[in-house]
Each structure stands twice: as C-alpha cells, then as structure tokens.
Coordinates of C-alpha atoms in Angstrom, one line a residue:
M1 CA 141.8 154.6 -14.4
L2 CA 139.5 152.6 -16.6
T3 CA 140.4 148.9 -17.1
P4 CA 141.2 148.0 -20.8
D5 CA 138.8 145.7 -22.6
P6 CA 140.2 142.2 -22.2
K7 CA 139.1 141.5 -25.9
F8 CA 141.4 144.3 -27.0
T9 CA 144.6 143.1 -28.9
P10 CA 146.9 146.0 -29.7
N11 CA 148.2 144.6 -32.9
T12 CA 146.8 143.4 -36.2
P13 CA 147.0 139.6 -36.9
G14 CA 149.7 138.4 -39.2
S15 CA 152.3 141.2 -38.9
E16 CA 152.8 141.6 -35.2
K17 CA 154.4 138.2 -34.5
S18 CA 157.4 138.7 -36.8
D19 CA 158.1 142.1 -35.6
L20 CA 157.9 141.0 -31.9
G21 CA 160.2 138.1 -32.7
D22 CA 162.9 140.3 -34.2
S23 CA 162.8 142.6 -31.2
H24 CA 163.1 139.9 -28.6
S25 CA 165.6 137.5 -30.2
G26 CA 168.5 140.0 -30.3
E27 CA 169.0 139.2 -34.0
K28 CA 170.5 142.2 -36.0
S29 CA 168.1 143.8 -38.5
T30 CA 169.1 143.9 -42.1
R31 CA 166.5 146.6 -42.9
S32 CA 167.3 150.3 -42.9
D33 CA 166.3 152.5 -40.1
A34 CA 163.8 154.3 -42.3
S35 CA 162.1 150.9 -43.1
R36 CA 161.9 150.0 -39.6
T37 CA 160.4 153.4 -38.6
R38 CA 157.7 153.0 -41.3
R39 CA 156.8 149.5 -40.2
L40 CA 156.7 150.6 -36.6
L41 CA 154.4 153.6 -37.6
D42 CA 152.2 151.1 -39.5
R43 CA 151.8 149.0 -36.3
Q44 CA 150.9 152.2 -34.3
A45 CA 148.5 153.2 -36.9
D46 CA 146.7 149.8 -36.7
A47 CA 146.7 149.8 -33.0
L48 CA 145.2 153.4 -32.9
E49 CA 142.5 152.4 -35.2
Q50 CA 141.4 149.5 -32.9
L51 CA 141.9 151.5 -29.7
V52 CA 139.6 154.2 -31.1
F53 CA 137.1 151.6 -32.3
V54 CA 136.9 149.6 -29.1
L55 CA 136.9 152.5 -26.6
D56 CA 134.7 154.9 -28.7
P57 CA 132.4 153.0 -31.0
S58 CA 130.7 156.2 -32.1
K59 CA 133.9 157.2 -33.9
K60 CA 134.6 155.9 -37.3
P61 CA 138.2 154.4 -37.8
K62 CA 140.6 157.0 -39.1
K63 CA 141.9 156.8 -42.5
R64 CA 145.4 155.3 -42.6
G65 CA 147.0 158.5 -43.5
V66 CA 145.5 160.4 -40.7
A67 CA 146.2 157.5 -38.4
R68 CA 149.8 157.4 -39.4
F69 CA 150.2 161.0 -38.5
V70 CA 148.6 160.5 -35.1
G71 CA 150.8 157.6 -34.8
Y72 CA 153.9 159.7 -35.2
M73 CA 152.6 161.8 -32.4
M74 CA 151.9 158.7 -30.2
L75 CA 155.3 157.3 -30.9
A76 CA 156.9 160.5 -29.8
S77 CA 154.8 160.3 -26.6
S78 CA 155.8 156.8 -25.9
I79 CA 159.5 157.7 -26.3
V80 CA 159.0 160.6 -23.9
L81 CA 156.7 158.9 -21.4
G82 CA 157.8 155.3 -21.6
G83 CA 155.5 152.3 -22.2
Y84 CA 153.4 152.3 -18.9
E85 CA 153.0 156.1 -18.9
F86 CA 152.0 156.0 -22.6
V87 CA 149.1 153.6 -22.0
S88 CA 147.9 155.6 -19.0
W89 CA 148.0 158.7 -21.0
V90 CA 145.8 157.0 -23.7
F91 CA 143.1 155.8 -21.2
E92 CA 143.2 159.1 -19.3
Q93 CA 142.4 160.9 -22.6
W94 CA 139.6 158.5 -23.3
E95 CA 138.3 158.7 -19.7
R96 CA 138.2 162.5 -19.8
R97 CA 136.4 162.4 -23.3
A98 CA 133.9 159.9 -21.8
M99 CA 133.2 162.1 -18.8
I100 CA 132.7 165.1 -20.9
A101 CA 130.3 163.1 -23.2
N102 CA 128.4 162.1 -20.1
W103 CA 128.2 165.7 -18.9
L104 CA 127.0 166.8 -22.4
A105 CA 124.4 164.1 -22.5
V106 CA 123.0 164.9 -19.0
A107 CA 123.1 168.7 -19.7
R108 CA 121.1 168.2 -23.0
D109 CA 118.5 166.1 -21.0
M110 CA 118.3 168.8 -18.3
Q111 CA 117.5 171.4 -21.0
D112 CA 115.2 169.6 -23.5
V113 CA 113.5 167.0 -21.1
E114 CA 113.6 168.6 -17.7
N115 CA 113.3 172.2 -18.9
A116 CA 116.1 173.3 -16.4
P117 CA 118.6 175.4 -18.2
E118 CA 120.2 176.4 -15.0
L119 CA 121.2 172.9 -14.1
A120 CA 122.4 172.3 -17.6
L121 CA 124.7 175.3 -17.5
E122 CA 126.2 174.1 -14.2
L123 CA 127.1 170.8 -15.8
L124 CA 128.5 172.5 -18.8
E125 CA 130.7 174.8 -16.7
Q126 CA 132.1 171.6 -15.1
A127 CA 132.9 170.1 -18.6
N128 CA 134.4 173.4 -19.7
E129 CA 136.8 173.3 -16.7
V130 CA 138.0 169.9 -17.9
D131 CA 138.3 170.8 -21.5
P132 CA 138.0 174.5 -22.2
Q133 CA 138.7 173.9 -25.9
S134 CA 135.9 171.4 -26.5
A135 CA 133.7 172.5 -29.5
D136 CA 131.0 170.3 -28.2
V137 CA 130.8 172.1 -24.9
V138 CA 130.8 175.5 -26.7
R139 CA 128.0 174.5 -29.0
L140 CA 125.8 173.0 -26.2
R141 CA 126.4 175.9 -24.0
A142 CA 125.3 178.3 -26.7
Y143 CA 122.1 176.2 -27.2
V144 CA 121.3 176.1 -23.5
R145 CA 121.9 179.8 -22.9
G146 CA 119.6 180.7 -25.9
M147 CA 117.0 178.3 -24.7
Q148 CA 117.2 179.8 -21.2
A149 CA 116.5 183.2 -22.7
V150 CA 113.6 181.8 -24.8
K151 CA 112.1 180.2 -21.6
R152 CA 111.9 183.6 -20.0
L153 CA 110.6 185.3 -23.0
L154 CA 107.8 182.8 -23.7
Q155 CA 106.6 183.0 -20.2
L156 CA 106.0 186.8 -20.4
D157 CA 102.4 187.9 -20.0
R158 CA 103.3 191.5 -20.8
P159 CA 105.3 193.4 -23.4
M160 CA 109.0 193.1 -23.7
S161 CA 111.0 195.5 -21.5
T162 CA 114.4 197.0 -22.6
E163 CA 116.0 194.2 -20.6
D164 CA 113.9 191.6 -22.4
V165 CA 114.8 193.0 -25.9
A166 CA 118.4 192.7 -24.9
I167 CA 118.0 189.1 -23.8
A168 CA 116.4 188.3 -27.1
A169 CA 119.2 189.9 -28.9
A170 CA 121.7 187.8 -26.9
A171 CA 119.7 184.6 -27.7
A172 CA 119.7 185.5 -31.3
A173 CA 123.5 185.8 -31.1
E174 CA 123.7 182.4 -29.6
A175 CA 121.5 181.1 -32.5
S176 CA 124.0 182.7 -35.0
L177 CA 126.8 181.0 -33.2
L178 CA 125.1 177.6 -33.3
E179 CA 124.4 178.0 -37.1
Q180 CA 128.1 178.8 -37.7
L181 CA 129.4 175.9 -35.7
D182 CA 127.1 173.3 -37.1
P183 CA 124.5 174.4 -39.8
N184 CA 123.4 170.9 -40.3
A185 CA 122.1 170.5 -36.7
P186 CA 118.6 171.7 -36.0
D187 CA 119.4 173.5 -32.7
W188 CA 119.9 177.0 -34.3
A189 CA 116.7 176.9 -36.3
L190 CA 114.7 175.6 -33.3
L191 CA 116.2 178.3 -31.1
R192 CA 115.3 181.0 -33.8
G193 CA 111.8 179.7 -34.2
Q194 CA 111.1 180.0 -30.5
L195 CA 112.5 183.5 -30.4
A196 CA 110.0 184.3 -33.4
M197 CA 107.2 183.0 -31.2
A198 CA 108.3 185.2 -28.3
Q199 CA 108.3 188.1 -30.6
R200 CA 104.8 187.4 -31.9
E201 CA 105.9 186.6 -35.4
P202 CA 104.4 183.2 -36.3
E203 CA 105.3 183.2 -39.9
R204 CA 108.9 183.5 -39.1
A205 CA 108.6 180.8 -36.4
R206 CA 106.9 178.5 -38.9
A207 CA 109.8 178.9 -41.5
Y208 CA 112.4 178.1 -38.8
F209 CA 110.6 175.1 -37.5
E210 CA 110.2 173.8 -41.0
T211 CA 114.0 174.2 -41.5
A212 CA 114.6 172.4 -38.2
L213 CA 112.6 169.4 -39.2
S214 CA 114.1 169.2 -42.6
L215 CA 117.5 169.0 -40.6
D216 CA 116.2 166.4 -38.2
P217 CA 112.9 164.8 -39.3
E218 CA 112.7 162.8 -36.1
N219 CA 113.1 165.6 -33.7
V220 CA 110.3 165.3 -31.1
L221 CA 111.0 168.8 -29.5
V222 CA 110.7 170.6 -32.8
R223 CA 107.3 169.0 -33.4
V224 CA 106.1 170.0 -30.0
R225 CA 107.2 173.5 -30.3
S226 CA 105.7 173.6 -33.9
A227 CA 102.3 172.3 -32.5
D228 CA 102.3 175.2 -29.9
M229 CA 103.2 177.8 -32.4
H230 CA 100.2 176.7 -34.6
F231 CA 97.9 176.5 -31.6
E232 CA 98.8 179.9 -30.3
H233 CA 98.4 181.5 -33.8
G234 CA 95.0 179.8 -34.1
K235 CA 93.8 181.3 -30.9
S236 CA 95.1 184.7 -32.0
I237 CA 92.9 184.7 -35.2
E238 CA 89.9 182.7 -34.0
T239 CA 87.6 185.7 -33.8
T240 CA 88.8 187.3 -37.2
D241 CA 89.3 184.1 -39.2
P242 CA 87.6 181.0 -37.6
V243 CA 88.3 178.9 -40.7
A244 CA 92.0 179.5 -40.7
A245 CA 92.1 179.0 -36.8
K246 CA 90.5 175.6 -37.2
E247 CA 93.2 174.7 -39.7
E248 CA 95.9 175.8 -37.2
F249 CA 94.4 173.7 -34.5
A250 CA 94.3 170.7 -36.7
T251 CA 97.9 171.2 -37.7
A252 CA 98.8 171.5 -34.1
K253 CA 97.2 168.2 -33.3
R254 CA 98.9 166.5 -36.2
F255 CA 102.3 167.6 -35.0
L256 CA 101.6 166.4 -31.5
D257 CA 100.2 163.0 -32.8
E258 CA 103.6 162.6 -34.9
A259 CA 105.7 163.5 -31.8
L260 CA 104.0 160.8 -29.8
V261 CA 104.3 158.3 -32.7
I262 CA 108.1 159.0 -32.6
D263 CA 108.2 158.9 -28.8
S264 CA 105.3 157.8 -26.8
Q265 CA 107.1 158.6 -23.6
S266 CA 107.6 162.3 -24.4
K267 CA 106.2 164.1 -21.4
L268 CA 106.3 167.4 -23.3
A269 CA 104.1 166.1 -26.1
W270 CA 101.6 164.8 -23.5
L271 CA 101.7 168.2 -21.6
Y272 CA 100.9 170.2 -24.8
R273 CA 98.2 167.7 -25.9
G274 CA 96.7 168.5 -22.4
L275 CA 97.0 172.2 -22.7
H276 CA 95.4 172.2 -26.2
A277 CA 92.5 170.1 -24.9
L278 CA 91.8 172.4 -21.9
R279 CA 89.9 174.8 -24.1
D280 CA 87.1 172.4 -25.0
D281 CA 87.6 169.1 -23.1
P282 CA 88.9 169.1 -19.6
T283 CA 88.3 165.4 -19.2
E284 CA 90.6 164.7 -22.3
A285 CA 93.1 167.2 -20.8
L286 CA 93.1 165.4 -17.6
R287 CA 94.0 162.1 -19.3
A288 CA 96.8 163.8 -21.1
F289 CA 98.3 165.4 -18.0
D290 CA 98.0 162.0 -16.1
Q291 CA 100.1 160.5 -19.0
A292 CA 102.7 163.1 -18.5
I293 CA 102.8 162.6 -14.7
A294 CA 103.0 158.9 -15.2
I295 CA 106.2 159.5 -17.1
D296 CA 107.7 162.1 -14.6
A297 CA 105.9 162.3 -11.3
R298 CA 107.7 165.6 -10.5
F299 CA 106.7 167.3 -13.8
E300 CA 105.5 170.5 -12.2
L301 CA 103.9 172.0 -15.3
A302 CA 101.8 168.8 -15.9
V303 CA 100.8 168.7 -12.1
R304 CA 99.8 172.4 -12.1
N305 CA 97.7 172.1 -15.3
R306 CA 96.0 169.1 -14.2
A307 CA 94.7 171.2 -11.3
I308 CA 93.3 173.5 -13.9
A309 CA 91.4 170.7 -15.6
L310 CA 90.1 169.6 -12.2
I311 CA 88.9 173.2 -11.6
N312 CA 87.1 173.0 -14.8
L313 CA 85.5 169.8 -13.9
E314 CA 84.5 171.3 -10.5
R315 CA 86.6 168.7 -8.6
F316 CA 87.9 171.4 -6.2
T317 CA 89.3 169.2 -3.6
D318 CA 91.3 167.2 -6.0
A319 CA 92.4 170.5 -7.6
E320 CA 93.7 171.9 -4.3
S321 CA 95.7 168.7 -3.6
A322 CA 97.2 168.9 -7.1
L323 CA 98.3 172.6 -6.6
H324 CA 99.8 171.9 -3.3
R325 CA 101.7 169.1 -4.9
A326 CA 102.9 171.5 -7.6
L327 CA 104.3 173.8 -4.8
E328 CA 106.0 170.9 -3.2
I329 CA 107.9 170.3 -6.5
Q330 CA 108.5 174.0 -7.2
P331 CA 107.7 176.3 -4.2
D332 CA 108.3 179.5 -6.3
S333 CA 105.9 178.6 -9.1
V334 CA 103.9 181.8 -9.8
G335 CA 101.5 179.8 -11.9
A336 CA 100.6 177.4 -9.0
L337 CA 100.4 180.2 -6.4
G338 CA 98.1 182.2 -8.8
N339 CA 95.9 179.2 -9.5
L340 CA 95.6 178.2 -5.9
S341 CA 94.6 181.8 -5.1
Y342 CA 91.9 181.7 -7.9
L343 CA 90.6 178.3 -6.5
Y344 CA 90.2 179.7 -3.0
G345 CA 88.6 182.8 -4.4
I346 CA 85.9 181.0 -6.3
N347 CA 85.2 179.0 -3.3
D348 CA 84.8 182.3 -1.1
D349 CA 87.8 181.6 1.0
Y350 CA 89.1 185.2 0.4
E351 CA 91.6 185.3 3.2
S352 CA 93.5 182.2 1.8
A353 CA 93.1 183.5 -1.8
L354 CA 94.6 187.0 -1.0
L355 CA 97.5 185.2 0.9
Y356 CA 98.4 183.2 -2.1
A357 CA 97.8 186.1 -4.5
R358 CA 100.3 188.3 -2.6
R359 CA 102.7 185.5 -2.5
A360 CA 102.5 185.2 -6.4
T361 CA 103.3 188.8 -6.9
E362 CA 106.3 188.6 -4.4
V363 CA 107.8 185.5 -6.3
G364 CA 106.8 186.9 -9.7
P365 CA 106.9 190.7 -9.5
D366 CA 106.9 191.0 -13.3
S367 CA 103.8 188.9 -13.8
L368 CA 100.9 191.1 -15.1
N369 CA 98.3 188.5 -14.5
A370 CA 99.3 188.0 -10.9
W371 CA 99.0 191.8 -10.2
I372 CA 95.6 192.0 -11.9
W373 CA 94.1 189.1 -9.9
R374 CA 95.6 190.4 -6.7
A375 CA 94.1 193.9 -7.3
A376 CA 90.6 192.4 -8.2
L377 CA 90.8 190.3 -4.9
E378 CA 91.7 193.2 -2.8
F379 CA 89.0 195.3 -4.2
D380 CA 86.4 192.5 -3.8
M381 CA 87.5 192.1 -0.2
S382 CA 87.2 195.8 0.5
T383 CA 83.6 195.6 -0.7
L384 CA 82.9 192.7 1.7
A385 CA 84.6 194.5 4.6
E386 CA 82.5 197.7 4.0
G387 CA 79.4 195.6 3.9
A388 CA 80.4 194.1 7.3
G389 CA 81.0 197.5 8.8
R390 CA 84.7 197.2 9.0
S391 CA 85.4 200.5 7.4
S392 CA 89.1 200.8 8.3
D393 CA 89.8 197.3 6.7
A394 CA 87.8 198.3 3.6
D395 CA 89.9 201.5 3.3
A396 CA 93.2 199.5 3.7
L397 CA 92.1 197.0 1.1
R398 CA 90.9 199.7 -1.4
T399 CA 94.3 201.4 -1.1
A400 CA 96.1 198.1 -1.6
A401 CA 94.0 197.4 -4.6
R402 CA 94.8 200.8 -6.2
V403 CA 98.6 200.1 -5.7
S404 CA 98.3 196.7 -7.3
Y405 CA 96.3 198.2 -10.3
D406 CA 99.0 200.8 -10.7
K407 CA 101.7 198.2 -10.7
A408 CA 99.8 196.3 -13.3
I409 CA 99.6 199.5 -15.5
E410 CA 103.3 200.2 -15.0
L411 CA 104.0 196.7 -16.3
H412 CA 101.7 197.1 -19.4
P413 CA 100.4 200.7 -19.9
R414 CA 98.6 199.6 -23.1
S415 CA 96.8 196.7 -21.6
A416 CA 93.0 196.8 -22.2
E417 CA 92.5 194.2 -19.5
V418 CA 94.0 196.3 -16.8
R419 CA 92.3 199.4 -18.0
K420 CA 88.9 197.6 -17.9
E421 CA 89.6 196.2 -14.5
R422 CA 90.7 199.5 -13.1
S423 CA 87.7 201.5 -14.6
Q424 CA 85.4 199.2 -12.7
F425 CA 87.5 199.8 -9.6
F426 CA 87.3 203.5 -10.0
R427 CA 83.6 203.4 -10.7
K428 CA 82.8 201.5 -7.6
S429 CA 85.1 203.8 -5.6
K430 CA 83.1 206.7 -7.1
E431 CA 86.2 208.2 -8.9
L432 CA 84.1 208.6 -12.0
Q433 CA 86.5 210.8 -14.0
L434 CA 89.2 208.3 -13.7
A435 CA 86.7 205.4 -14.4
G436 CA 85.7 207.1 -17.6
A437 CA 89.3 207.7 -18.8
D438 CA 90.2 204.0 -18.3
A439 CA 87.0 202.8 -20.0
R440 CA 87.5 204.9 -23.0
Q441 CA 91.1 203.9 -23.2
A442 CA 90.1 200.2 -23.0
T443 CA 87.9 200.6 -26.2
M444 CA 90.6 202.3 -28.0
L445 CA 93.1 199.6 -27.2
A446 CA 90.7 196.6 -27.8
P447 CA 87.9 197.9 -30.2
S448 CA 86.8 194.3 -30.9
D449 CA 86.5 193.4 -27.2
P450 CA 82.8 193.3 -26.2
F451 CA 83.7 193.6 -22.5
A452 CA 85.5 196.8 -23.0
W453 CA 82.4 198.4 -24.5
F454 CA 80.4 196.9 -21.6
V455 CA 82.7 198.6 -19.1
L456 CA 82.2 201.9 -21.0
A457 CA 78.4 201.4 -20.8
E458 CA 78.4 200.8 -17.0
Y459 CA 80.4 204.1 -16.6
Q460 CA 77.9 205.9 -18.9
L461 CA 74.9 204.5 -16.9
E462 CA 76.6 205.7 -13.7
I463 CA 76.9 209.3 -14.9
G464 CA 73.5 209.3 -16.5
E465 CA 74.5 209.3 -20.1
F466 CA 71.7 206.9 -21.0
D467 CA 71.7 207.3 -24.8
A468 CA 75.5 206.7 -25.0
A469 CA 75.1 203.7 -22.7
K470 CA 72.4 202.3 -25.1
T471 CA 74.8 202.8 -28.0
S472 CA 77.7 201.0 -26.2
L473 CA 75.4 198.1 -25.3
E474 CA 74.4 197.8 -28.9
K475 CA 78.1 197.7 -29.8
V476 CA 78.6 194.9 -27.2
L477 CA 75.8 192.8 -28.7
S478 CA 77.1 193.4 -32.3
L479 CA 80.4 191.9 -31.1
D480 CA 79.0 189.1 -28.9
P481 CA 75.2 188.4 -29.3
K482 CA 75.3 186.0 -26.3
F483 CA 76.5 188.6 -23.9
D484 CA 73.8 188.0 -21.3
T485 CA 74.4 190.9 -18.9
A486 CA 74.3 193.4 -21.8
H487 CA 70.9 192.1 -22.8
A488 CA 69.7 192.5 -19.2
M489 CA 71.2 196.1 -19.0
L490 CA 69.5 197.1 -22.3
A491 CA 66.2 195.8 -20.8
Q492 CA 66.8 198.4 -18.0
L493 CA 67.3 201.1 -20.4
S494 CA 64.2 200.0 -22.5
E495 CA 62.1 200.0 -19.4
R496 CA 63.2 203.4 -18.3
E497 CA 62.2 204.8 -21.7
G498 CA 58.8 203.2 -21.2
N499 CA 59.4 200.6 -24.0
F500 CA 58.2 197.6 -21.9
A501 CA 57.8 195.3 -24.8
A502 CA 61.4 195.8 -25.8
A503 CA 62.6 195.4 -22.2
L504 CA 60.7 192.0 -22.0
V505 CA 62.4 190.8 -25.2
S506 CA 65.8 191.8 -23.9
L507 CA 65.2 189.9 -20.6
G508 CA 64.0 186.9 -22.5
K509 CA 67.1 187.0 -24.6
A510 CA 69.3 187.2 -21.5
I511 CA 67.7 184.1 -20.1
E512 CA 68.1 182.3 -23.4
V513 CA 71.7 182.9 -24.0
A514 CA 72.8 182.6 -20.3
E515 CA 74.7 179.6 -19.0
P516 CA 72.5 177.4 -16.8
D517 CA 74.2 178.6 -13.6
F518 CA 73.4 182.3 -14.4
Q519 CA 69.8 181.9 -15.8
A520 CA 68.4 182.2 -12.2
R521 CA 69.8 185.7 -12.0
F522 CA 67.9 186.9 -15.1
R523 CA 64.7 185.0 -14.2
R524 CA 64.8 187.0 -10.9
D525 CA 65.3 190.2 -13.0
R526 CA 62.3 189.3 -15.0
A527 CA 60.2 188.4 -12.0
L528 CA 61.0 191.8 -10.5
F529 CA 60.0 193.4 -13.9
H530 CA 56.6 191.7 -13.9
E531 CA 56.2 192.7 -10.3
R532 CA 56.7 196.3 -11.2
R533 CA 54.2 195.8 -14.0
G534 CA 51.7 194.4 -11.7
D535 CA 51.8 190.9 -13.4
L536 CA 52.1 189.0 -10.2
P537 CA 51.4 185.4 -11.5
L538 CA 54.1 185.9 -14.1
A539 CA 56.5 187.3 -11.5
L540 CA 55.8 184.3 -9.3
A541 CA 56.5 181.8 -12.1
D542 CA 59.8 183.4 -12.8
A543 CA 60.7 183.6 -9.0
I544 CA 59.9 180.0 -8.5
A545 CA 62.0 179.0 -11.6
A546 CA 64.9 181.0 -10.3
R547 CA 64.6 179.6 -6.8
S548 CA 64.4 176.0 -8.1
A549 CA 67.7 176.6 -10.0
Q550 CA 69.4 178.2 -7.0
S551 CA 67.7 176.7 -4.0
E552 CA 70.4 177.9 -1.5
E553 CA 69.9 181.6 -2.2
F554 CA 68.1 183.6 0.5
E555 CA 67.1 186.4 -1.9
L556 CA 65.2 184.0 -4.1
W557 CA 63.2 182.3 -1.3
F558 CA 62.4 185.7 0.1
L559 CA 61.2 187.0 -3.3
E560 CA 59.1 184.0 -3.7
A561 CA 57.6 184.5 -0.2
S562 CA 56.8 188.2 -0.7
L563 CA 55.0 187.6 -4.1
L564 CA 53.0 184.8 -2.4
V565 CA 52.0 187.3 0.3
K566 CA 50.8 189.7 -2.4
L567 CA 48.8 187.0 -3.9
G568 CA 47.2 186.1 -0.7
R569 CA 48.7 182.6 -0.6
L570 CA 49.8 182.9 3.0
E571 CA 50.5 179.3 3.9
E572 CA 52.9 178.8 1.0
A573 CA 54.5 182.2 1.8
C574 CA 55.1 181.0 5.4
A575 CA 56.8 177.8 4.2
A576 CA 59.0 179.8 1.9
L577 CA 59.8 182.0 4.8
V578 CA 61.0 179.0 6.8
E579 CA 63.4 178.2 4.1
A580 CA 64.6 181.8 3.8
N581 CA 65.1 182.0 7.6
Q582 CA 67.2 178.9 7.5
R583 CA 69.6 180.5 5.1
R584 CA 69.7 183.9 6.9
P585 CA 68.3 183.5 10.5
D586 CA 66.0 186.2 12.0
T587 CA 66.7 189.0 9.6
A588 CA 64.5 192.2 9.9
E589 CA 62.8 191.6 6.6
V590 CA 61.9 188.0 7.3
V591 CA 60.4 188.9 10.7
E592 CA 58.4 191.7 9.3
L593 CA 57.0 189.6 6.4
R594 CA 56.2 186.6 8.8
A595 CA 54.1 189.1 10.8
K596 CA 52.4 190.4 7.7
A597 CA 51.6 186.8 6.6
N598 CA 50.5 185.9 10.1
C599 CA 52.7 182.9 10.0
G600 CA 52.4 182.2 13.8
G601 CA 54.2 179.1 14.7
H602 CA 55.8 178.5 11.3

C-alpha cells in the first residue's frame, strides 16, 4: 500500500480542534443529532477535497455539494469498515487509479511514439482486467484498435481486399465511438483522416486533419500525418499539375517544421523529413534519419530508410550494415529484407539477392512489390544460368519467375507495373502472344506511363510490326522527351528505313539526355552505326569516349581494338587488346584479333 503524504492533514484548520475536543472529553453534546451529522459530513467533505487534491493533483477539487454526497458514501463506508479499513480502502482506490493511469500513459506512448499497437493493446487488456468499467480504457482501446487497422491499411502496396475493406469499416466504427465518447479530443479526427489517406481520399483526409488541429493545436502527430498526406498527394499530381504539387510539398515541409518547433525530439517528424528529402537530396535525408536514430537507436523505420539514403549515395557497405541492423531490430521487416535483396542485386550478388527476396515474400506474402522484385530477380538469374550453360537451372528459375509474376497479378490484377514486367518476361521467353496481351493491357491501365508504351514497342519490334513500334516510340517520347532508350530504338528503326540522318539525330539525342553512367552505352551504339556506314574515324572517336567512361568493360576495349585494326593502327590495337584480355582472359575473339594485328609478344 502507498504511504500517505506526511504533509497531508485530514482536517481543515479552525474547525477540527473543537470537534475532536468534544469527542474525546466525554462531555455531552447539546446539539441535535441532525446538526452533529451535518458537521461531520462537512468535515468529511473537507477531508475528501484535500485527499483528492494531494493524491491526484490533475483532479480539480469537487464542489462542496458533490463532495458532501461523496462524504455520505465515505461515512457509510467508514461505519461498515472501521477506521483502519476505511483509510486502506481510500488508498487502494487511489493506487488502482494510479496504476491504470500509468498503463494508459505507457499504452499511448507505445501507440503514438513506438508505433507498436500490439503492445499497447496488451497493456490496455491488463488495465481492463483491473477496471472493466473505466471510460479512459475503453476510449484508448478504441483509438489503438483503429490506429492498428490504419497502420495495416497505409502499408498496403496493392488494392484493398475484402478483408481490408472490413478492417477499414471496423476502424471507422472505432472512430465513431471515439467521437461519441469525447468529441473534443482530436483522436477521432486523426483516425478518420488516416483512414481517408488509406482510401486515397486526400480532400477528406485534409478536412479531418484540420479538425484535429483545431481541437488540439499543439498535436505533433497530427502535423506529421498532415505533412505526409500533403506530400503523397503532391507526388500523385506531380506529372499532371506540377505547380499544385509544388505547393503541396511546401505545405508538407511547413507542417514538419511546425512539428519540430513544438517537439524537437519527435522522432516521427525527423523520420518524415528524411522520407520527403529522399526524392531530391539523399544527404539531407541521411541527416534527418540520423537525428531520428539519435533520439531512438532502435527506430527500425529510420534505420531502414537511412540505408536507402546510403544506397542513393552509393555507400553500399554502410547501407548493408544499416539494413542488417534493421533486421536485428525487426527480423520480419519486409522492407528491410526487400531493400537488402535490392542492394545485393545491384552489386551482382544474385544468390544473396534471391535469398532475401524469397524471405521477403515469405514474411510478407501480401506485398506486391516483394513479389515483383522476386520475379524479376528469378528471371534475370535464369538468363545468366542459360548463358553459363546451366539449362536445368535456367528452366527452374524461369518457372519460379512465372509463379512469382502470377502471384503478383493475383494480388493486383490491374497493376500496370506487373503487366509491364511480365510482358518483358514473356517476350524474352518467346511467349509472344502473352507478351503482347500484357503490354497492351499495361498501356490501357496506365496510358500516361511512357514505360508502358516502350514495353509495347519492344514487343512490336519483336514480331516485326515496325510501323506500330515507331508510333509507340513516338508516344513514349511525347510523354518523356528524356527517355534515352526510346531515342536509341527510334534510331534503329530510322536506320532500317534508310533514313541515316534521322538515325544519327536520334543517337545524338540519346547521348544528350542520358545520365552520365549510361552515355557510354549510346556512344557505343553510335560507334557501331558509324562503323556500319564506313565512317571509321568517327566510330573510333565514339568508341574511345565510351571506353574512357566505362574503362572496366571488356566489350568497349575490344571494340576500340577492332576499329584500330581496321584503321591499320596495329600497335595501339595490341595495347587495347592487352586491356581487353585482362578483363576477359584468352577469349577466342581476342586471340583471333591479336593474330590478325600481329601482336606477337603483347
């Protein structure tokens, strides 16, 4: 039992002494019984006011009328229980109330700060066992259940299933209950706003968040969620209305700035600042994620997204360490598993990449992105296995890729992304009818997506529909003038038609708009074009430029050497062949070209 505060005096000054004196001296009272009872109740009321004030400062002292009524009840209790039992009962009630208050505070922290609704609900179940009638427990449990549903719905990377719709309806019911229980608290509006976000209704979400802020202007969580809503809406309209999108991004930043002014230690605000910066400035994003991790070293979302910033900065070793750290914190993180798979994939460690991709789909079987990535990885590995002469492995991987693509289609039949990816799979597998069906479906589902039209053009080229392919490529470039591969493919079609000037223009455009890492590819294409046209000096200039940009590529050294041989510059050709041989030793083509160049001891 809690020890009473030593400063606590159970009677008000001035009146208690005479009453106590009467009771202990044995003198007979001349007052009526009714008068004595009223004075006793007044003392009880005064005592109750002080008891409540000292033991629970958050409570305001009761009005005397209410206190007198409670005093009647306490007097009755004291008569039944006796003095010692009465005091014990008072403090037990306070102790229980304090314990429940602690559970409520920790549960709220688990939900809003730690994003762990499961733990919050466990605490609330304990509180409910102690006091099944507590309105505070009922209210917070409704809030946490609703937020748990919202967490699931906001993480979806696919359309809602029937089960998801039912979960959303249950969350809406929890929000209605919260509004009925306490319409002046922001929880119901915050919950409804996030439900609207999950249902892709930004205007409704905006209205609810504004209501939540009007109810609690200092609420950091509402500002963070509002920022995310504006940011996501900005991304969704960026291609159709860039001016409005820019305004949405600015509003998102303002909300996060306000949140951090209110609470500079809000790890959620720092997380979202980093997520928003990832699009344009990975260095700034990294700083924000580091701030969130400094506040909470076990903040898995910040650790995982810090790894993405590091990948964007090409700090791959640091990114790998960060992702393994994220998995130490949360071993079943689909995001961390998928990102680790991606990291290994871009660094050509396909075995590790596939291991983690399969683990991601096992942990998150409803993740559309996990299945798409796994399928693409399985297909790429089948191509490598086939090139290495391992036909049985290639067949097994190709079959696995098809199953993975089918699983992705099952999760989202109207996904243009899956249709594009599977069309390329079918095209490379020579299942051309299926490739065409998926490509056409992709353009219907995403008519403003340049890559969907590019996939259709690839299919049309494969089956010899050159005019249709040219039309599709022109559509690509009308949607994205910087689509470098479309320019290069259009150059091929122009060359095929004999329009060499147009082909050269398209190749030049591909080089101009390509990122520096990809320019070497298109310079190589132009070198080969010049070689076919007999313009060997121009071909050599492009070959050297390509090789200078990508000096580790065997094909570029070999191309340079072959052009030098044709130009009769044999000593330079032999030097280039030495470099080529270092990158791919003793291949048949190198041996043959060395003999042709009479390289001798080179």
